[in-house]
Coordinates of C-alpha atoms in Angstrom, one line a residue:
X1 CA 5.0 -20.3 -16.6
X2 CA 2.2 -21.6 -18.8
X3 CA 0.0 -22.3 -15.7
X4 CA 0.5 -19.1 -13.8
X5 CA -2.7 -17.6 -15.0
X6 CA -4.5 -20.6 -13.5
X7 CA -2.7 -20.0 -10.2
X8 CA -3.7 -16.4 -10.2
X9 CA -7.4 -17.3 -10.9
X10 CA -7.4 -19.9 -8.1
X11 CA -6.0 -17.4 -5.6
X12 CA -8.6 -14.8 -6.6
X13 CA -11.4 -17.3 -6.3
X14 CA -10.1 -18.5 -2.9
X15 CA -9.9 -14.9 -1.7
X16 CA -13.6 -14.5 -2.6
X17 CA -14.4 -17.3 -0.3
X18 CA -12.4 -16.0 2.7
X19 CA -15.4 -14.4 4.5
X20 CA -17.0 -17.9 4.6
X21 CA -13.9 -19.7 5.7
X22 CA -14.1 -20.7 9.4
X23 CA -10.4 -21.6 9.7
X24 CA -8.1 -18.7 10.2
X25 CA -5.2 -21.1 9.4
X26 CA -6.6 -21.9 6.0
X27 CA -6.7 -18.1 5.3
X28 CA -3.2 -17.7 6.6
X29 CA -2.0 -20.4 4.2
X30 CA -3.9 -18.9 1.4
X31 CA -2.1 -15.6 1.8
X32 CA 1.2 -17.5 2.2
X33 CA 0.5 -19.0 -1.3
X34 CA -0.5 -15.7 -2.7
X35 CA 2.8 -14.1 -1.6
X36 CA 4.9 -16.9 -3.0
X37 CA 3.1 -17.1 -6.2
X38 CA 3.0 -13.4 -7.1
X39 CA 6.5 -12.6 -5.7
X40 CA 7.9 -15.3 -8.0
X41 CA 6.6 -13.4 -11.1
X42 CA 7.4 -9.8 -9.8
X43 CA 9.8 -9.2 -12.7
X44 CA 7.6 -10.5 -15.5
X45 CA 4.0 -9.4 -14.5
X46 CA 3.5 -5.7 -14.0
X47 CA 1.3 -5.9 -10.8
X48 CA 2.8 -9.0 -9.3
X49 CA 4.9 -7.2 -6.8
X50 CA 1.9 -5.2 -5.7
X51 CA -0.1 -8.3 -5.3
X52 CA 2.7 -10.0 -3.3
X53 CA 2.8 -6.9 -1.0
X54 CA -1.0 -7.0 -0.7
X55 CA -0.7 -10.7 0.4
X56 CA 1.9 -9.8 2.9
X57 CA -0.2 -7.1 4.5
X58 CA -3.3 -9.5 4.5
X59 CA -1.3 -12.2 6.3
X60 CA 0.2 -9.7 8.7
X61 CA -3.3 -8.4 9.5
X62 CA -4.6 -11.8 10.6
X63 CA -1.3 -12.6 12.4
X64 CA -2.5 -12.3 16.0
X65 CA -5.6 -14.6 15.2
X66 CA -3.4 -17.0 13.3
X67 CA -0.9 -17.2 16.2
X68 CA -3.7 -18.1 18.6
X69 CA -5.0 -20.8 16.2
X70 CA -1.5 -22.2 15.7
X71 CA -0.9 -22.4 19.5
X72 CA -4.3 -24.1 19.9
X73 CA -3.8 -26.5 17.1
X74 CA -0.1 -27.3 17.8
X75 CA 0.0 -27.0 21.6
X76 CA 3.5 -26.9 23.0
X77 CA 5.1 -26.1 19.6
X78 CA 6.8 -22.8 18.8
X79 CA 5.1 -20.6 16.1
X80 CA 6.5 -21.2 12.6
X81 CA 8.0 -18.5 10.5
X82 CA 5.7 -15.9 9.0
X83 CA 6.1 -15.4 5.3
X84 CA 4.2 -12.1 5.2
X85 CA 6.5 -10.4 7.8
X86 CA 9.6 -11.9 6.2
X87 CA 8.9 -11.1 2.6
X88 CA 7.6 -7.6 3.3
X89 CA 10.6 -6.8 5.4
X90 CA 12.8 -7.9 2.5
X91 CA 10.8 -5.8 0.0
X92 CA 11.0 -2.8 2.3
X93 CA 14.7 -3.2 3.0
X94 CA 15.4 -3.4 -0.8
X95 CA 13.4 -0.1 -1.1
X96 CA 15.5 1.5 1.6
X97 CA 12.6 1.9 4.0
X98 CA 14.5 0.8 7.1
X99 CA 12.1 2.3 9.6
X100 CA 9.4 0.0 8.2
X101 CA 11.7 -3.0 8.3
X102 CA 12.4 -2.3 12.0
X103 CA 8.7 -1.9 12.7
X104 CA 7.7 -5.1 11.0
X105 CA 10.5 -7.1 12.7
X106 CA 9.5 -5.8 16.1
X107 CA 5.9 -6.6 15.5
X108 CA 6.7 -10.2 14.2
X109 CA 9.0 -10.7 17.3
X110 CA 6.3 -9.4 19.7
X111 CA 3.7 -11.8 18.2
X112 CA 6.1 -14.7 18.7
X113 CA 6.7 -15.8 15.1
X114 CA 9.9 -17.8 14.5
X115 CA 12.6 -15.9 12.6
X116 CA 15.7 -13.8 12.9
X117 CA 13.6 -10.7 13.6
X118 CA 16.1 -9.0 16.0
X119 CA 19.0 -9.6 13.6
X120 CA 17.0 -8.1 10.7
X121 CA 15.9 -5.1 12.8
X122 CA 19.5 -4.5 13.9
X123 CA 20.8 -4.7 10.4
X124 CA 18.1 -2.3 9.2
X125 CA 18.9 0.1 12.0
X126 CA 22.6 0.1 11.0
X127 CA 21.7 0.7 7.4
X128 CA 19.3 3.5 8.4
X129 CA 22.1 5.2 10.5
X130 CA 24.5 4.9 7.6
X131 CA 22.0 6.4 5.1
X132 CA 21.4 9.3 7.5
X133 CA 25.1 10.1 7.6
X134 CA 25.4 10.1 3.8

């Protein structure tokens, strides 16, 4: 806890340098770290959840380019899991935004990211149907 302000400053500085960073994978992992760092403090820091969501959206936005880079760098390997898609789908599910969960899971699946996307989308669809009946 005593070092979290340093982590927040490092993330902010790294984000300033994103336009100059030639490696999309470095940017992908920066957003991964941003998500994890801010989400951890969501209950203690007023804007931490918002910053975590921002990181999710940033990582999702570069997802197609990152997928290409992963495939080029790790030829023959499956894509890893995608923190941005996973964490944002969890946040949206907790908020009851099931249509967005389904959309995110379908997008992650279509891009080839490892994960239980179809199961998550199915669960969200069931919860959405149940909420509609209530």
